[in-house]
């Protein structure tokens, strides 16, 4: 299917093509990964990294999902990149489902999926480990949940409301 093709192209780009860029440029993602795998308890600019939630230091909050992924998958850079690709795919799917809810004419429009998927900034930027991409995923989730609440009325009100609240709170914790 089309989503599988997009997934393969995205993974190839993240795991191979972006390595060239990463090799020649110092990126924050390397620091984030090192903080997580080396169990650094304190980094001067980022605060106390032993905490899981810290209202004053958003980087601590950003590292929490990375710590969970590293705990489950044993400190793998590959898995961190894969996690970013899953978020990328989630944004595409949520955006597409939202567009279908807003206008049913988009239902079988493959061009829309490819257009969303291969916007250059979105496609390349999502290959890096950043706070902003988690925020983009959460914003997509919020918009989709609000649209779903509007159109589906009394169906899954509690789940949608909890997703919206969780997303807003986590966005605030990442970018106060």
PDB file of C-alpha atoms in Angstrom:
ATOM      1  CA  UNK A   1       0.000   0.000   0.000  1.00  0.00           C
ATOM      2  CA  UNK A   2       0.943   3.661  -0.158  1.00  0.00           C
ATOM      3  CA  UNK A   3       1.622   4.032   3.561  1.00  0.00           C
ATOM      4  CA  UNK A   4       4.075   1.126   3.418  1.00  0.00           C
ATOM      5  CA  UNK A   5       5.909   2.738   0.500  1.00  0.00           C
ATOM      6  CA  UNK A   6       6.093   6.045   2.375  1.00  0.00           C
ATOM      7  CA  UNK A   7       7.374   4.155   5.446  1.00  0.00           C
ATOM      8  CA  UNK A   8      10.158   2.462   3.454  1.00  0.00           C
ATOM      9  CA  UNK A   9      11.241   5.745   1.839  1.00  0.00           C
ATOM     10  CA  UNK A  10      11.170   7.526   5.205  1.00  0.00           C
ATOM     11  CA  UNK A  11      13.211   4.820   6.947  1.00  0.00           C
ATOM     12  CA  UNK A  12      15.771   4.773   4.152  1.00  0.00           C
ATOM     13  CA  UNK A  13      16.094   8.550   4.397  1.00  0.00           C
ATOM     14  CA  UNK A  14      16.372   8.541   8.207  1.00  0.00           C
ATOM     15  CA  UNK A  15      18.798   5.662   8.484  1.00  0.00           C
ATOM     16  CA  UNK A  16      21.032   6.338   5.501  1.00  0.00           C
ATOM     17  CA  UNK A  17      20.689   9.707   3.791  1.00  0.00           C
ATOM     18  CA  UNK A  18      20.402  11.792   6.960  1.00  0.00           C
ATOM     19  CA  UNK A  19      23.526  10.119   8.358  1.00  0.00           C
ATOM     20  CA  UNK A  20      25.562  12.208   5.909  1.00  0.00           C
ATOM     21  CA  UNK A  21      24.064  15.405   7.305  1.00  0.00           C
ATOM     22  CA  UNK A  22      24.451  14.193  10.891  1.00  0.00           C
ATOM     23  CA  UNK A  23      28.098  13.286  10.315  1.00  0.00           C
ATOM     24  CA  UNK A  24      29.066  16.802   9.223  1.00  0.00           C
ATOM     25  CA  UNK A  25      26.887  18.785  11.639  1.00  0.00           C
ATOM     26  CA  UNK A  26      26.695  18.847  15.414  1.00  0.00           C
ATOM     27  CA  UNK A  27      23.106  18.220  16.415  1.00  0.00           C
ATOM     28  CA  UNK A  28      21.270  18.415  19.734  1.00  0.00           C
ATOM     29  CA  UNK A  29      19.924  14.906  19.201  1.00  0.00           C
ATOM     30  CA  UNK A  30      23.361  13.459  19.909  1.00  0.00           C
ATOM     31  CA  UNK A  31      23.434  15.209  23.283  1.00  0.00           C
ATOM     32  CA  UNK A  32      19.915  14.056  24.113  1.00  0.00           C
ATOM     33  CA  UNK A  33      20.772  10.466  23.294  1.00  0.00           C
ATOM     34  CA  UNK A  34      23.997  10.608  25.295  1.00  0.00           C
ATOM     35  CA  UNK A  35      22.200  12.059  28.324  1.00  0.00           C
ATOM     36  CA  UNK A  36      19.749   9.193  28.235  1.00  0.00           C
ATOM     37  CA  UNK A  37      22.151   6.287  27.688  1.00  0.00           C
ATOM     38  CA  UNK A  38      24.830   7.577  30.066  1.00  0.00           C
ATOM     39  CA  UNK A  39      22.324   8.262  32.832  1.00  0.00           C
ATOM     40  CA  UNK A  40      23.668  11.771  33.310  1.00  0.00           C
ATOM     41  CA  UNK A  41      22.066  13.078  36.456  1.00  0.00           C
ATOM     42  CA  UNK A  42      22.844  16.705  35.760  1.00  0.00           C
ATOM     43  CA  UNK A  43      23.638  18.664  32.643  1.00  0.00           C
ATOM     44  CA  UNK A  44      24.388  22.320  33.218  1.00  0.00           C
ATOM     45  CA  UNK A  45      21.883  23.757  30.738  1.00  0.00           C
ATOM     46  CA  UNK A  46      19.190  21.132  31.093  1.00  0.00           C
ATOM     47  CA  UNK A  47      18.715  20.742  34.831  1.00  0.00           C
ATOM     48  CA  UNK A  48      18.349  17.583  36.890  1.00  0.00           C
ATOM     49  CA  UNK A  49      17.923  14.757  34.397  1.00  0.00           C
ATOM     50  CA  UNK A  50      17.046  12.219  37.098  1.00  0.00           C
ATOM     51  CA  UNK A  51      13.560  13.709  37.228  1.00  0.00           C
ATOM     52  CA  UNK A  52      10.824  12.546  34.890  1.00  0.00           C
ATOM     53  CA  UNK A  53       8.781  15.738  34.970  1.00  0.00           C
ATOM     54  CA  UNK A  54      10.106  19.207  35.628  1.00  0.00           C
ATOM     55  CA  UNK A  55       8.059  22.352  34.978  1.00  0.00           C
ATOM     56  CA  UNK A  56      11.166  24.550  34.923  1.00  0.00           C
ATOM     57  CA  UNK A  57      13.282  22.455  32.525  1.00  0.00           C
ATOM     58  CA  UNK A  58      11.416  21.250  29.428  1.00  0.00           C
ATOM     59  CA  UNK A  59      14.340  19.131  28.229  1.00  0.00           C
ATOM     60  CA  UNK A  60      13.830  16.867  31.250  1.00  0.00           C
ATOM     61  CA  UNK A  61      10.237  16.295  30.089  1.00  0.00           C
ATOM     62  CA  UNK A  62      11.366  15.659  26.520  1.00  0.00           C
ATOM     63  CA  UNK A  63      13.870  13.041  27.655  1.00  0.00           C
ATOM     64  CA  UNK A  64      11.200  11.035  29.518  1.00  0.00           C
ATOM     65  CA  UNK A  65       9.781   9.295  26.396  1.00  0.00           C
ATOM     66  CA  UNK A  66      13.342   8.705  25.190  1.00  0.00           C
ATOM     67  CA  UNK A  67      14.227   7.151  28.554  1.00  0.00           C
ATOM     68  CA  UNK A  68      11.216   4.848  28.340  1.00  0.00           C
ATOM     69  CA  UNK A  69      12.148   3.759  24.824  1.00  0.00           C
ATOM     70  CA  UNK A  70      15.768   3.215  25.864  1.00  0.00           C
ATOM     71  CA  UNK A  71      14.659   1.213  28.885  1.00  0.00           C
ATOM     72  CA  UNK A  72      12.531  -1.096  26.731  1.00  0.00           C
ATOM     73  CA  UNK A  73      14.951  -1.432  23.808  1.00  0.00           C
ATOM     74  CA  UNK A  74      18.328  -1.230  25.576  1.00  0.00           C
ATOM     75  CA  UNK A  75      19.902   2.043  24.463  1.00  0.00           C
ATOM     76  CA  UNK A  76      19.469   1.790  20.725  1.00  0.00           C
ATOM     77  CA  UNK A  77      20.056   4.771  18.441  1.00  0.00           C
ATOM     78  CA  UNK A  78      18.248   2.822  15.725  1.00  0.00           C
ATOM     79  CA  UNK A  79      15.123   2.493  17.872  1.00  0.00           C
ATOM     80  CA  UNK A  80      15.176   6.222  18.700  1.00  0.00           C
ATOM     81  CA  UNK A  81      15.179   6.987  14.976  1.00  0.00           C
ATOM     82  CA  UNK A  82      12.458   4.415  14.437  1.00  0.00           C
ATOM     83  CA  UNK A  83      10.398   6.112  17.161  1.00  0.00           C
ATOM     84  CA  UNK A  84      10.687   9.420  15.272  1.00  0.00           C
ATOM     85  CA  UNK A  85       9.552   7.653  12.104  1.00  0.00           C
ATOM     86  CA  UNK A  86       6.537   6.220  13.925  1.00  0.00           C
ATOM     87  CA  UNK A  87       5.635   9.743  15.071  1.00  0.00           C
ATOM     88  CA  UNK A  88       6.058  10.903  11.460  1.00  0.00           C
ATOM     89  CA  UNK A  89       3.683   8.187  10.254  1.00  0.00           C
ATOM     90  CA  UNK A  90       1.249   9.068  13.052  1.00  0.00           C
ATOM     91  CA  UNK A  91       1.162  12.712  11.943  1.00  0.00           C
ATOM     92  CA  UNK A  92       0.456  11.654   8.362  1.00  0.00           C
ATOM     93  CA  UNK A  93      -2.346   9.272   9.346  1.00  0.00           C
ATOM     94  CA  UNK A  94      -3.958  11.686  11.821  1.00  0.00           C
ATOM     95  CA  UNK A  95      -3.791  14.561   9.336  1.00  0.00           C
ATOM     96  CA  UNK A  96      -5.280  12.425   6.575  1.00  0.00           C
ATOM     97  CA  UNK A  97      -8.096  11.157   8.827  1.00  0.00           C
ATOM     98  CA  UNK A  98      -8.813  14.731   9.908  1.00  0.00           C
ATOM     99  CA  UNK A  99      -8.999  15.899   6.309  1.00  0.00           C
ATOM    100  CA  UNK A 100     -11.414  13.068   5.491  1.00  0.00           C
ATOM    101  CA  UNK A 101     -13.643  14.087   8.413  1.00  0.00           C
ATOM    102  CA  UNK A 102     -13.633  17.688   7.172  1.00  0.00           C
ATOM    103  CA  UNK A 103     -14.187  16.837   3.515  1.00  0.00           C
ATOM    104  CA  UNK A 104     -15.124  13.331   2.417  1.00  0.00           C
ATOM    105  CA  UNK A 105     -13.836  14.020  -1.114  1.00  0.00           C
ATOM    106  CA  UNK A 106     -10.312  13.394   0.203  1.00  0.00           C
ATOM    107  CA  UNK A 107     -11.181   9.769   1.059  1.00  0.00           C
ATOM    108  CA  UNK A 108      -9.350   8.068  -1.813  1.00  0.00           C
ATOM    109  CA  UNK A 109      -7.104  10.939  -2.841  1.00  0.00           C
ATOM    110  CA  UNK A 110      -3.609   9.432  -2.837  1.00  0.00           C
ATOM    111  CA  UNK A 111      -2.084  12.760  -3.850  1.00  0.00           C
ATOM    112  CA  UNK A 112      -3.003  14.207  -0.420  1.00  0.00           C
ATOM    113  CA  UNK A 113      -1.140  11.432   1.421  1.00  0.00           C
ATOM    114  CA  UNK A 114       1.979  11.870  -0.689  1.00  0.00           C
ATOM    115  CA  UNK A 115       1.769  15.647  -0.480  1.00  0.00           C
ATOM    116  CA  UNK A 116       1.618  15.582   3.325  1.00  0.00           C
ATOM    117  CA  UNK A 117       4.336  12.928   3.524  1.00  0.00           C
ATOM    118  CA  UNK A 118       6.891  14.569   1.297  1.00  0.00           C
ATOM    119  CA  UNK A 119       6.723  18.211   2.255  1.00  0.00           C
ATOM    120  CA  UNK A 120      10.511  18.678   2.347  1.00  0.00           C
ATOM    121  CA  UNK A 121      10.820  20.341   5.745  1.00  0.00           C
ATOM    122  CA  UNK A 122       8.440  17.880   7.365  1.00  0.00           C
ATOM    123  CA  UNK A 123      10.047  14.862   5.704  1.00  0.00           C
ATOM    124  CA  UNK A 124      13.655  15.748   6.556  1.00  0.00           C
ATOM    125  CA  UNK A 125      13.077  17.469   9.911  1.00  0.00           C
ATOM    126  CA  UNK A 126      11.277  14.422  11.291  1.00  0.00           C
ATOM    127  CA  UNK A 127      14.465  12.367  10.930  1.00  0.00           C
ATOM    128  CA  UNK A 128      16.017  14.076  13.947  1.00  0.00           C
ATOM    129  CA  UNK A 129      15.291  13.557  17.628  1.00  0.00           C
ATOM    130  CA  UNK A 130      13.614  16.835  18.609  1.00  0.00           C
ATOM    131  CA  UNK A 131      10.967  18.193  20.934  1.00  0.00           C
ATOM    132  CA  UNK A 132       9.205  19.885  18.065  1.00  0.00           C
ATOM    133  CA  UNK A 133       8.282  16.703  16.315  1.00  0.00           C
ATOM    134  CA  UNK A 134       6.646  15.248  19.403  1.00  0.00           C
ATOM    135  CA  UNK A 135       4.723  18.520  19.670  1.00  0.00           C
ATOM    136  CA  UNK A 136       3.645  18.269  16.017  1.00  0.00           C
ATOM    137  CA  UNK A 137       2.357  14.756  16.667  1.00  0.00           C
ATOM    138  CA  UNK A 138       0.455  15.945  19.752  1.00  0.00           C
ATOM    139  CA  UNK A 139      -1.049  18.900  17.859  1.00  0.00           C
ATOM    140  CA  UNK A 140      -2.198  16.486  15.139  1.00  0.00           C
ATOM    141  CA  UNK A 141      -3.739  14.315  17.845  1.00  0.00           C
ATOM    142  CA  UNK A 142      -5.512  17.309  19.416  1.00  0.00           C
ATOM    143  CA  UNK A 143      -6.942  18.523  16.106  1.00  0.00           C
ATOM    144  CA  UNK A 144      -8.043  15.027  15.121  1.00  0.00           C
ATOM    145  CA  UNK A 145      -9.687  14.466  18.520  1.00  0.00           C
ATOM    146  CA  UNK A 146     -11.535  17.802  18.382  1.00  0.00           C
ATOM    147  CA  UNK A 147     -12.796  17.133  14.855  1.00  0.00           C
ATOM    148  CA  UNK A 148     -13.783  13.617  15.864  1.00  0.00           C
ATOM    149  CA  UNK A 149     -15.700  14.988  18.876  1.00  0.00           C
ATOM    150  CA  UNK A 150     -17.512  17.438  16.622  1.00  0.00           C
ATOM    151  CA  UNK A 151     -18.586  14.858  14.038  1.00  0.00           C
ATOM    152  CA  UNK A 152     -19.075  11.739  16.147  1.00  0.00           C
ATOM    153  CA  UNK A 153     -20.953  13.518  18.940  1.00  0.00           C
ATOM    154  CA  UNK A 154     -21.410  11.184  21.926  1.00  0.00           C
ATOM    155  CA  UNK A 155     -18.982   8.520  20.762  1.00  0.00           C
ATOM    156  CA  UNK A 156     -15.729   8.214  22.791  1.00  0.00           C
ATOM    157  CA  UNK A 157     -16.119  11.607  24.485  1.00  0.00           C
ATOM    158  CA  UNK A 158     -14.107  10.597  27.542  1.00  0.00           C
ATOM    159  CA  UNK A 159     -11.195   9.119  25.559  1.00  0.00           C
ATOM    160  CA  UNK A 160     -11.031  12.073  23.179  1.00  0.00           C
ATOM    161  CA  UNK A 161     -11.188  14.565  26.031  1.00  0.00           C
ATOM    162  CA  UNK A 162      -8.429  12.757  27.945  1.00  0.00           C
ATOM    163  CA  UNK A 163      -6.242  12.645  24.826  1.00  0.00           C
ATOM    164  CA  UNK A 164      -6.761  16.372  24.288  1.00  0.00           C
ATOM    165  CA  UNK A 165      -5.962  17.211  27.917  1.00  0.00           C
ATOM    166  CA  UNK A 166      -2.901  14.949  28.046  1.00  0.00           C
ATOM    167  CA  UNK A 167      -1.604  16.399  24.782  1.00  0.00           C
ATOM    168  CA  UNK A 168      -2.066  20.005  25.897  1.00  0.00           C
ATOM    169  CA  UNK A 169      -0.357  19.347  29.229  1.00  0.00           C
ATOM    170  CA  UNK A 170       2.565  17.527  27.597  1.00  0.00           C
ATOM    171  CA  UNK A 171       2.981  20.275  24.998  1.00  0.00           C
ATOM    172  CA  UNK A 172       3.105  22.793  27.827  1.00  0.00           C
ATOM    173  CA  UNK A 173       5.734  20.697  29.597  1.00  0.00           C
ATOM    174  CA  UNK A 174       7.840  20.584  26.418  1.00  0.00           C
ATOM    175  CA  UNK A 175       7.458  24.242  25.468  1.00  0.00           C
ATOM    176  CA  UNK A 176       6.297  26.345  28.435  1.00  0.00           C
TER     177      UNK A 176
END
